[in-house]
Amino acid sequence: MRDDLGGDPRRTPIFAAVKDHSRRSFGRARAAATLTAAAWRIPPWMISAAADRRSHERAFFRAINRGFGLSVEWHGSISAQAGTLFVMNHISWADIPVMLSLLDADFVARADLRNWPVIGRLAQRLGPVFVERQRKGSTQGQVEAIRERLASGRSVILCAEGTTSDGSGILPFRTSLFAAADAAIAVQPVILAYLARDGTALTPQRRREVAWIGDDDLVSGAARLSRQMTLARAVFLPPAPMENDRKTLAARVRQQMLEAYAAATNRSR
């Protein structure tokens, strides 16, 4: 049985390519300087009490966004209900600092992330729900872990495609983890797009620079992103009607996201 939401596997276009935009002066050097400055925020963050954790996290991720030339804007109404399951598309490593600068929520993250040098330690401090999507027979345990997090009153961010794309559309969903939605107070779809800083579409070349696909490594991906100023736009769609069947719910959420992608303009509003 396939565990993905099929439909048309072709990516639905969202933005037409436009002219290339000016490069960011000393982008890599500025990113490196930002990482150094952000590192000074880590010790107080690591020892902070739970009540103060969120302010340290948000300051850290906003600094990372600025350092890599990312400005962040959002549209729509963000669910303020504890225990919301946010479902989004996945394009870049930068999705994490972008979304965590906006939301007090826990990502569903790949299990091997906790073994990465430095980043793994920070990731564990963030408290993501670690999953091993490729490990057979582990799905039920992963669903239960997400259920427990939602039931505890924490909101969770799920990248339902289970992989990254170049941002030109929404890939088919892997639906197994939608079984945890029965523990959510609300399920809110979110579409994330990376644009030129004036809100116009990225060229295909720049879109590929921003994306983190396949065997891309983090260092080169970060260097590519820092070359230009980039706008990260998150659009929070109305919460989806709750469904008893995970595949029906996943289909509704994906359709909502596809329609929003197709209707999006290529200019800032």
PDB file of C-alpha atoms in Angstrom:
ATOM      1  CA  MET A   1       0.000   0.000   0.000  1.00  0.00           C
ATOM      2  CA  ARG A   2       1.400   3.404  -0.956  1.00  0.00           C
ATOM      3  CA  ASP A   3       1.745   5.850   1.915  1.00  0.00           C
ATOM      4  CA  ASP A   4       1.563   8.982  -0.163  1.00  0.00           C
ATOM      5  CA  LEU A   5      -1.207  11.156  -1.434  1.00  0.00           C
ATOM      6  CA  GLY A   6      -1.043  10.774  -5.163  1.00  0.00           C
ATOM      7  CA  GLY A   7      -3.117  12.935  -7.443  1.00  0.00           C
ATOM      8  CA  ASP A   8      -1.157  14.701 -10.121  1.00  0.00           C
ATOM      9  CA  PRO A   9       2.524  14.328  -9.143  1.00  0.00           C
ATOM     10  CA  ARG A  10       3.499  17.262 -11.313  1.00  0.00           C
ATOM     11  CA  ARG A  11       4.277  20.398  -9.440  1.00  0.00           C
ATOM     12  CA  THR A  12       1.716  23.150  -9.718  1.00  0.00           C
ATOM     13  CA  PRO A  13       3.373  26.418 -10.865  1.00  0.00           C
ATOM     14  CA  ILE A  14       3.129  29.317  -8.464  1.00  0.00           C
ATOM     15  CA  PHE A  15       5.344  32.036  -9.847  1.00  0.00           C
ATOM     16  CA  ALA A  16       6.685  32.785 -13.291  1.00  0.00           C
ATOM     17  CA  ALA A  17      10.407  33.442 -13.509  1.00  0.00           C
ATOM     18  CA  VAL A  18      11.474  37.070 -13.696  1.00  0.00           C
ATOM     19  CA  LYS A  19      14.738  38.960 -13.994  1.00  0.00           C
ATOM     20  CA  ASP A  20      17.608  38.126 -11.695  1.00  0.00           C
ATOM     21  CA  HIS A  21      18.130  40.447  -8.754  1.00  0.00           C
ATOM     22  CA  SER A  22      21.266  42.132  -7.475  1.00  0.00           C
ATOM     23  CA  ARG A  23      23.649  40.133  -5.375  1.00  0.00           C
ATOM     24  CA  ARG A  24      24.080  40.780  -1.678  1.00  0.00           C
ATOM     25  CA  SER A  25      27.424  42.425  -0.910  1.00  0.00           C
ATOM     26  CA  PHE A  26      29.681  40.260   1.256  1.00  0.00           C
ATOM     27  CA  GLY A  27      26.817  37.808   1.767  1.00  0.00           C
ATOM     28  CA  ARG A  28      28.949  34.927   2.998  1.00  0.00           C
ATOM     29  CA  ALA A  29      31.038  37.116   5.282  1.00  0.00           C
ATOM     30  CA  ARG A  30      27.921  38.664   6.796  1.00  0.00           C
ATOM     31  CA  ALA A  31      26.403  35.232   7.322  1.00  0.00           C
ATOM     32  CA  ALA A  32      29.578  34.039   9.057  1.00  0.00           C
ATOM     33  CA  ALA A  33      29.623  37.126  11.282  1.00  0.00           C
ATOM     34  CA  THR A  34      25.990  36.517  12.176  1.00  0.00           C
ATOM     35  CA  LEU A  35      26.660  32.902  13.103  1.00  0.00           C
ATOM     36  CA  THR A  36      29.458  34.082  15.392  1.00  0.00           C
ATOM     37  CA  ALA A  37      27.218  36.668  17.035  1.00  0.00           C
ATOM     38  CA  ALA A  38      24.340  34.199  17.303  1.00  0.00           C
ATOM     39  CA  ALA A  39      26.658  31.713  18.994  1.00  0.00           C
ATOM     40  CA  TRP A  40      26.896  34.098  21.946  1.00  0.00           C
ATOM     41  CA  ARG A  41      23.160  33.664  22.437  1.00  0.00           C
ATOM     42  CA  ILE A  42      23.483  29.900  22.812  1.00  0.00           C
ATOM     43  CA  PRO A  43      24.892  29.624  26.380  1.00  0.00           C
ATOM     44  CA  PRO A  44      22.089  31.630  28.048  1.00  0.00           C
ATOM     45  CA  TRP A  45      19.572  29.806  25.865  1.00  0.00           C
ATOM     46  CA  MET A  46      20.939  26.400  26.856  1.00  0.00           C
ATOM     47  CA  ILE A  47      20.719  27.133  30.579  1.00  0.00           C
ATOM     48  CA  SER A  48      17.539  29.207  30.535  1.00  0.00           C
ATOM     49  CA  ALA A  49      14.448  28.165  32.444  1.00  0.00           C
ATOM     50  CA  ALA A  50      11.529  26.823  30.435  1.00  0.00           C
ATOM     51  CA  ALA A  51       9.600  30.062  30.946  1.00  0.00           C
ATOM     52  CA  ASP A  52      12.393  32.068  29.282  1.00  0.00           C
ATOM     53  CA  ARG A  53      13.250  29.603  26.545  1.00  0.00           C
ATOM     54  CA  ARG A  54      10.998  31.004  23.866  1.00  0.00           C
ATOM     55  CA  SER A  55      12.433  34.533  23.994  1.00  0.00           C
ATOM     56  CA  HIS A  56      15.958  33.151  23.531  1.00  0.00           C
ATOM     57  CA  GLU A  57      14.843  30.919  20.667  1.00  0.00           C
ATOM     58  CA  ARG A  58      13.049  33.680  18.813  1.00  0.00           C
ATOM     59  CA  ALA A  59      15.992  36.091  19.171  1.00  0.00           C
ATOM     60  CA  PHE A  60      18.377  33.388  17.936  1.00  0.00           C
ATOM     61  CA  PHE A  61      16.331  32.503  14.863  1.00  0.00           C
ATOM     62  CA  ARG A  62      15.617  36.104  13.954  1.00  0.00           C
ATOM     63  CA  ALA A  63      19.368  36.765  14.070  1.00  0.00           C
ATOM     64  CA  ILE A  64      20.008  33.768  11.798  1.00  0.00           C
ATOM     65  CA  ASN A  65      17.379  35.003   9.332  1.00  0.00           C
ATOM     66  CA  ARG A  66      18.886  38.476   9.183  1.00  0.00           C
ATOM     67  CA  GLY A  67      22.408  37.150   8.826  1.00  0.00           C
ATOM     68  CA  PHE A  68      21.520  35.029   5.822  1.00  0.00           C
ATOM     69  CA  GLY A  69      19.660  37.866   4.136  1.00  0.00           C
ATOM     70  CA  LEU A  70      16.168  36.608   4.938  1.00  0.00           C
ATOM     71  CA  SER A  71      13.305  38.945   5.682  1.00  0.00           C
ATOM     72  CA  VAL A  72      10.186  37.191   6.948  1.00  0.00           C
ATOM     73  CA  GLU A  73       6.569  38.159   6.455  1.00  0.00           C
ATOM     74  CA  TRP A  74       3.372  36.295   7.140  1.00  0.00           C
ATOM     75  CA  HIS A  75      -0.241  36.548   6.025  1.00  0.00           C
ATOM     76  CA  GLY A  76      -3.451  35.120   7.420  1.00  0.00           C
ATOM     77  CA  SER A  77      -4.403  34.281  10.996  1.00  0.00           C
ATOM     78  CA  ILE A  78      -2.061  32.072  13.008  1.00  0.00           C
ATOM     79  CA  SER A  79      -3.844  29.583  15.230  1.00  0.00           C
ATOM     80  CA  ALA A  80      -3.284  30.596  18.834  1.00  0.00           C
ATOM     81  CA  GLN A  81      -4.671  27.328  20.152  1.00  0.00           C
ATOM     82  CA  ALA A  82      -2.214  25.115  21.992  1.00  0.00           C
ATOM     83  CA  GLY A  83      -2.024  21.703  20.380  1.00  0.00           C
ATOM     84  CA  THR A  84      -2.365  22.913  16.782  1.00  0.00           C
ATOM     85  CA  LEU A  85      -0.894  20.753  14.027  1.00  0.00           C
ATOM     86  CA  PHE A  86       0.638  23.066  11.417  1.00  0.00           C
ATOM     87  CA  VAL A  87       1.096  21.347   8.035  1.00  0.00           C
ATOM     88  CA  MET A  88       3.534  22.997   5.623  1.00  0.00           C
ATOM     89  CA  ASN A  89       5.569  22.440   2.474  1.00  0.00           C
ATOM     90  CA  HIS A  90       9.324  21.976   2.777  1.00  0.00           C
ATOM     91  CA  ILE A  91      11.916  23.768   0.637  1.00  0.00           C
ATOM     92  CA  SER A  92      15.069  24.607   2.547  1.00  0.00           C
ATOM     93  CA  TRP A  93      16.994  24.192   5.783  1.00  0.00           C
ATOM     94  CA  ALA A  94      15.964  27.828   6.283  1.00  0.00           C
ATOM     95  CA  ASP A  95      12.342  26.735   6.795  1.00  0.00           C
ATOM     96  CA  ILE A  96      13.268  25.983  10.412  1.00  0.00           C
ATOM     97  CA  PRO A  97      14.554  29.438  11.455  1.00  0.00           C
ATOM     98  CA  VAL A  98      11.830  31.112   9.406  1.00  0.00           C
ATOM     99  CA  MET A  99       8.950  29.201  11.009  1.00  0.00           C
ATOM    100  CA  LEU A 100      10.403  29.175  14.517  1.00  0.00           C
ATOM    101  CA  SER A 101      10.767  32.951  14.375  1.00  0.00           C
ATOM    102  CA  LEU A 102       6.982  33.015  13.945  1.00  0.00           C
ATOM    103  CA  LEU A 103       5.650  30.029  15.887  1.00  0.00           C
ATOM    104  CA  ASP A 104       6.030  28.534  19.334  1.00  0.00           C
ATOM    105  CA  ALA A 105       5.869  24.974  18.070  1.00  0.00           C
ATOM    106  CA  ASP A 106       7.920  21.779  17.722  1.00  0.00           C
ATOM    107  CA  PHE A 107       9.071  20.489  14.343  1.00  0.00           C
ATOM    108  CA  VAL A 108       8.755  16.886  13.269  1.00  0.00           C
ATOM    109  CA  ALA A 109      12.415  16.285  12.358  1.00  0.00           C
ATOM    110  CA  ARG A 110      14.533  13.549  10.831  1.00  0.00           C
ATOM    111  CA  ALA A 111      16.075  11.363  13.528  1.00  0.00           C
ATOM    112  CA  ASP A 112      19.670  11.677  12.318  1.00  0.00           C
ATOM    113  CA  LEU A 113      19.579  15.424  12.969  1.00  0.00           C
ATOM    114  CA  ARG A 114      20.324  14.831  16.635  1.00  0.00           C
ATOM    115  CA  ASN A 115      23.727  13.339  15.673  1.00  0.00           C
ATOM    116  CA  TRP A 116      24.903  16.378  13.701  1.00  0.00           C
ATOM    117  CA  PRO A 117      27.782  18.329  15.293  1.00  0.00           C
ATOM    118  CA  VAL A 118      26.599  21.414  17.221  1.00  0.00           C
ATOM    119  CA  ILE A 119      23.268  21.559  15.356  1.00  0.00           C
ATOM    120  CA  GLY A 120      22.203  18.277  16.897  1.00  0.00           C
ATOM    121  CA  ARG A 121      22.677  19.654  20.397  1.00  0.00           C
ATOM    122  CA  LEU A 122      20.663  22.751  19.561  1.00  0.00           C
ATOM    123  CA  ALA A 123      17.974  20.646  17.912  1.00  0.00           C
ATOM    124  CA  GLN A 124      17.569  18.566  21.037  1.00  0.00           C
ATOM    125  CA  ARG A 125      17.223  21.749  23.069  1.00  0.00           C
ATOM    126  CA  LEU A 126      14.369  22.763  20.764  1.00  0.00           C
ATOM    127  CA  GLY A 127      12.614  19.496  21.535  1.00  0.00           C
ATOM    128  CA  PRO A 128      11.522  18.347  18.060  1.00  0.00           C
ATOM    129  CA  VAL A 129       9.652  15.110  17.507  1.00  0.00           C
ATOM    130  CA  PHE A 130      12.322  12.919  15.916  1.00  0.00           C
ATOM    131  CA  VAL A 131      11.086  10.397  13.327  1.00  0.00           C
ATOM    132  CA  GLU A 132      12.750   7.811  11.073  1.00  0.00           C
ATOM    133  CA  ARG A 133      10.590   7.883   7.970  1.00  0.00           C
ATOM    134  CA  GLN A 134      12.591   5.184   6.192  1.00  0.00           C
ATOM    135  CA  ARG A 135      12.500   2.685   9.033  1.00  0.00           C
ATOM    136  CA  LYS A 136       9.871   0.039   8.440  1.00  0.00           C
ATOM    137  CA  GLY A 137       7.577  -0.770  11.307  1.00  0.00           C
ATOM    138  CA  SER A 138       8.276   2.463  13.185  1.00  0.00           C
ATOM    139  CA  THR A 139       5.307   4.476  11.936  1.00  0.00           C
ATOM    140  CA  GLN A 140       2.988   3.743  14.837  1.00  0.00           C
ATOM    141  CA  GLY A 141       5.587   4.824  17.373  1.00  0.00           C
ATOM    142  CA  GLN A 142       6.136   8.058  15.455  1.00  0.00           C
ATOM    143  CA  VAL A 143       2.399   8.737  15.332  1.00  0.00           C
ATOM    144  CA  GLU A 144       2.168   8.166  19.082  1.00  0.00           C
ATOM    145  CA  ALA A 145       5.066  10.541  19.733  1.00  0.00           C
ATOM    146  CA  ILE A 146       3.305  13.306  17.798  1.00  0.00           C
ATOM    147  CA  ARG A 147       0.004  12.525  19.542  1.00  0.00           C
ATOM    148  CA  GLU A 148       1.662  12.799  22.938  1.00  0.00           C
ATOM    149  CA  ARG A 149       3.225  16.137  22.041  1.00  0.00           C
ATOM    150  CA  LEU A 150      -0.089  17.540  20.817  1.00  0.00           C
ATOM    151  CA  ALA A 151      -1.988  16.173  23.805  1.00  0.00           C
ATOM    152  CA  SER A 152       0.524  17.851  26.139  1.00  0.00           C
ATOM    153  CA  GLY A 153      -0.515  21.222  24.724  1.00  0.00           C
ATOM    154  CA  ARG A 154       2.438  21.765  22.396  1.00  0.00           C
ATOM    155  CA  SER A 155       1.812  22.711  18.796  1.00  0.00           C
ATOM    156  CA  VAL A 156       3.640  20.687  16.140  1.00  0.00           C
ATOM    157  CA  ILE A 157       4.912  21.548  12.632  1.00  0.00           C
ATOM    158  CA  LEU A 158       4.698  18.724  10.080  1.00  0.00           C
ATOM    159  CA  CYS A 159       6.340  18.908   6.639  1.00  0.00           C
ATOM    160  CA  ALA A 160       3.901  16.524   5.012  1.00  0.00           C
ATOM    161  CA  GLU A 161       5.800  15.991   1.756  1.00  0.00           C
ATOM    162  CA  GLY A 162       8.462  14.118   3.723  1.00  0.00           C
ATOM    163  CA  THR A 163      11.193  15.688   1.576  1.00  0.00           C
ATOM    164  CA  THR A 164      12.175  19.035   0.072  1.00  0.00           C
ATOM    165  CA  SER A 165      11.261  20.550  -3.291  1.00  0.00           C
ATOM    166  CA  ASP A 166      12.504  23.562  -5.230  1.00  0.00           C
ATOM    167  CA  GLY A 167       9.429  25.491  -4.130  1.00  0.00           C
ATOM    168  CA  SER A 168       7.679  25.487  -7.487  1.00  0.00           C
ATOM    169  CA  GLY A 169       4.701  23.585  -6.070  1.00  0.00           C
ATOM    170  CA  ILE A 170       3.399  21.090  -3.529  1.00  0.00           C
ATOM    171  CA  LEU A 171       4.684  17.517  -3.768  1.00  0.00           C
ATOM    172  CA  PRO A 172       2.510  14.485  -2.930  1.00  0.00           C
ATOM    173  CA  PHE A 173       1.990  13.999   0.798  1.00  0.00           C
ATOM    174  CA  ARG A 174       3.102  11.094   2.921  1.00  0.00           C
ATOM    175  CA  THR A 175      -0.053  10.530   4.899  1.00  0.00           C
ATOM    176  CA  SER A 176       0.911   8.139   7.700  1.00  0.00           C
ATOM    177  CA  LEU A 177       1.699  10.827  10.284  1.00  0.00           C
ATOM    178  CA  PHE A 178      -1.687  12.475   9.715  1.00  0.00           C
ATOM    179  CA  ALA A 179      -3.035   9.728  11.968  1.00  0.00           C
ATOM    180  CA  ALA A 180      -1.793  11.858  14.886  1.00  0.00           C
ATOM    181  CA  ALA A 181      -4.179  14.658  13.934  1.00  0.00           C
ATOM    182  CA  ASP A 182      -6.880  13.116  16.109  1.00  0.00           C
ATOM    183  CA  ALA A 183      -4.982  14.566  19.094  1.00  0.00           C
ATOM    184  CA  ALA A 184      -4.795  18.061  17.586  1.00  0.00           C
ATOM    185  CA  ILE A 185      -7.058  20.940  18.590  1.00  0.00           C
ATOM    186  CA  ALA A 186      -6.792  22.285  15.040  1.00  0.00           C
ATOM    187  CA  VAL A 187      -5.011  21.429  11.788  1.00  0.00           C
ATOM    188  CA  GLN A 188      -3.758  24.536   9.985  1.00  0.00           C
ATOM    189  CA  PRO A 189      -2.161  24.424   6.515  1.00  0.00           C
ATOM    190  CA  VAL A 190       0.741  26.797   5.836  1.00  0.00           C
ATOM    191  CA  ILE A 191       2.390  27.542   2.513  1.00  0.00           C
ATOM    192  CA  LEU A 192       5.928  28.894   2.515  1.00  0.00           C
ATOM    193  CA  ALA A 193       7.506  30.594  -0.490  1.00  0.00           C
ATOM    194  CA  TYR A 194      10.884  32.226  -1.024  1.00  0.00           C
ATOM    195  CA  LEU A 195      10.815  35.331  -3.211  1.00  0.00           C
ATOM    196  CA  ALA A 196      12.989  38.219  -4.271  1.00  0.00           C
ATOM    197  CA  ARG A 197      12.939  40.921  -1.629  1.00  0.00           C
ATOM    198  CA  ASP A 198      10.475  43.028  -3.693  1.00  0.00           C
ATOM    199  CA  GLY A 199       8.033  40.093  -3.726  1.00  0.00           C
ATOM    200  CA  THR A 200       8.658  39.011  -7.317  1.00  0.00           C
ATOM    201  CA  ALA A 201       9.414  35.436  -8.244  1.00  0.00           C
ATOM    202  CA  LEU A 202      12.912  34.024  -8.067  1.00  0.00           C
ATOM    203  CA  THR A 203      14.642  32.950 -11.235  1.00  0.00           C
ATOM    204  CA  PRO A 204      14.985  29.167 -11.633  1.00  0.00           C
ATOM    205  CA  GLN A 205      18.692  29.489 -10.796  1.00  0.00           C
ATOM    206  CA  ARG A 206      18.025  31.401  -7.582  1.00  0.00           C
ATOM    207  CA  ARG A 207      15.172  29.084  -6.635  1.00  0.00           C
ATOM    208  CA  ARG A 208      17.616  26.181  -6.821  1.00  0.00           C
ATOM    209  CA  GLU A 209      20.152  28.106  -4.730  1.00  0.00           C
ATOM    210  CA  VAL A 210      17.600  28.548  -1.963  1.00  0.00           C
ATOM    211  CA  ALA A 211      16.321  24.972  -2.027  1.00  0.00           C
ATOM    212  CA  TRP A 212      18.014  22.162  -0.093  1.00  0.00           C
ATOM    213  CA  ILE A 213      17.482  19.043  -2.163  1.00  0.00           C
ATOM    214  CA  GLY A 214      18.855  15.522  -2.265  1.00  0.00           C
ATOM    215  CA  ASP A 215      22.534  15.328  -1.417  1.00  0.00           C
ATOM    216  CA  ASP A 216      22.985  19.056  -0.804  1.00  0.00           C
ATOM    217  CA  ASP A 217      25.114  19.667   2.262  1.00  0.00           C
ATOM    218  CA  LEU A 218      24.232  22.272   4.855  1.00  0.00           C
ATOM    219  CA  VAL A 219      27.360  24.401   4.453  1.00  0.00           C
ATOM    220  CA  SER A 220      27.057  24.876   0.695  1.00  0.00           C
ATOM    221  CA  GLY A 221      23.301  25.368   0.996  1.00  0.00           C
ATOM    222  CA  ALA A 222      23.787  28.101   3.574  1.00  0.00           C
ATOM    223  CA  ALA A 223      26.431  29.783   1.409  1.00  0.00           C
ATOM    224  CA  ARG A 224      24.109  29.782  -1.608  1.00  0.00           C
ATOM    225  CA  LEU A 225      21.254  31.307   0.368  1.00  0.00           C
ATOM    226  CA  SER A 226      23.423  34.133   1.712  1.00  0.00           C
ATOM    227  CA  ARG A 227      24.308  35.443  -1.754  1.00  0.00           C
ATOM    228  CA  GLN A 228      21.130  37.516  -2.120  1.00  0.00           C
ATOM    229  CA  MET A 229      18.471  39.190  -0.037  1.00  0.00           C
ATOM    230  CA  THR A 230      15.458  36.881   0.016  1.00  0.00           C
ATOM    231  CA  LEU A 231      11.891  37.275   1.225  1.00  0.00           C
ATOM    232  CA  ALA A 232      10.366  34.308   3.053  1.00  0.00           C
ATOM    233  CA  ARG A 233       6.566  34.546   2.935  1.00  0.00           C
ATOM    234  CA  ALA A 234       4.424  32.268   5.088  1.00  0.00           C
ATOM    235  CA  VAL A 235       0.701  32.171   4.383  1.00  0.00           C
ATOM    236  CA  PHE A 236      -1.463  30.685   7.136  1.00  0.00           C
ATOM    237  CA  LEU A 237      -4.610  29.213   5.603  1.00  0.00           C
ATOM    238  CA  PRO A 238      -7.894  28.583   7.438  1.00  0.00           C
ATOM    239  CA  PRO A 239      -7.824  25.452   9.611  1.00  0.00           C
ATOM    240  CA  ALA A 240      -8.968  22.343   7.782  1.00  0.00           C
ATOM    241  CA  PRO A 241     -12.160  20.522   8.811  1.00  0.00           C
ATOM    242  CA  MET A 242     -11.287  17.579  11.020  1.00  0.00           C
ATOM    243  CA  GLU A 243     -11.644  14.108   9.468  1.00  0.00           C
ATOM    244  CA  ASN A 244     -11.598  10.643  11.004  1.00  0.00           C
ATOM    245  CA  ASP A 245      -9.641   9.211   8.063  1.00  0.00           C
ATOM    246  CA  ARG A 246      -6.017  10.360   7.775  1.00  0.00           C
ATOM    247  CA  LYS A 247      -5.940  10.126   3.983  1.00  0.00           C
ATOM    248  CA  THR A 248      -9.108  12.172   3.624  1.00  0.00           C
ATOM    249  CA  LEU A 249      -7.680  14.820   5.941  1.00  0.00           C
ATOM    250  CA  ALA A 250      -4.366  14.855   4.076  1.00  0.00           C
ATOM    251  CA  ALA A 251      -6.202  15.215   0.760  1.00  0.00           C
ATOM    252  CA  ARG A 252      -8.205  18.185   2.074  1.00  0.00           C
ATOM    253  CA  VAL A 253      -5.128  19.915   3.441  1.00  0.00           C
ATOM    254  CA  ARG A 254      -3.096  19.361   0.282  1.00  0.00           C
ATOM    255  CA  GLN A 255      -5.940  20.622  -1.913  1.00  0.00           C
ATOM    256  CA  GLN A 256      -6.186  23.764   0.217  1.00  0.00           C
ATOM    257  CA  MET A 257      -2.473  24.335  -0.199  1.00  0.00           C
ATOM    258  CA  LEU A 258      -2.538  23.669  -3.947  1.00  0.00           C
ATOM    259  CA  GLU A 259      -5.353  26.159  -4.446  1.00  0.00           C
ATOM    260  CA  ALA A 260      -3.533  28.791  -2.406  1.00  0.00           C
ATOM    261  CA  TYR A 261      -0.351  28.208  -4.396  1.00  0.00           C
ATOM    262  CA  ALA A 262      -2.200  28.517  -7.696  1.00  0.00           C
ATOM    263  CA  ALA A 263      -3.935  31.712  -6.593  1.00  0.00           C
ATOM    264  CA  ALA A 264      -0.815  33.407  -5.192  1.00  0.00           C
ATOM    265  CA  THR A 265       0.381  36.591  -6.826  1.00  0.00           C
ATOM    266  CA  ASN A 266       4.031  37.367  -7.483  1.00  0.00           C
ATOM    267  CA  ARG A 267       3.973  40.786  -5.845  1.00  0.00           C
ATOM    268  CA  SER A 268       3.997  41.780  -2.189  1.00  0.00           C
ATOM    269  CA  ARG A 269       0.558  42.711  -0.967  1.00  0.00           C
TER     270      ARG A 269
END
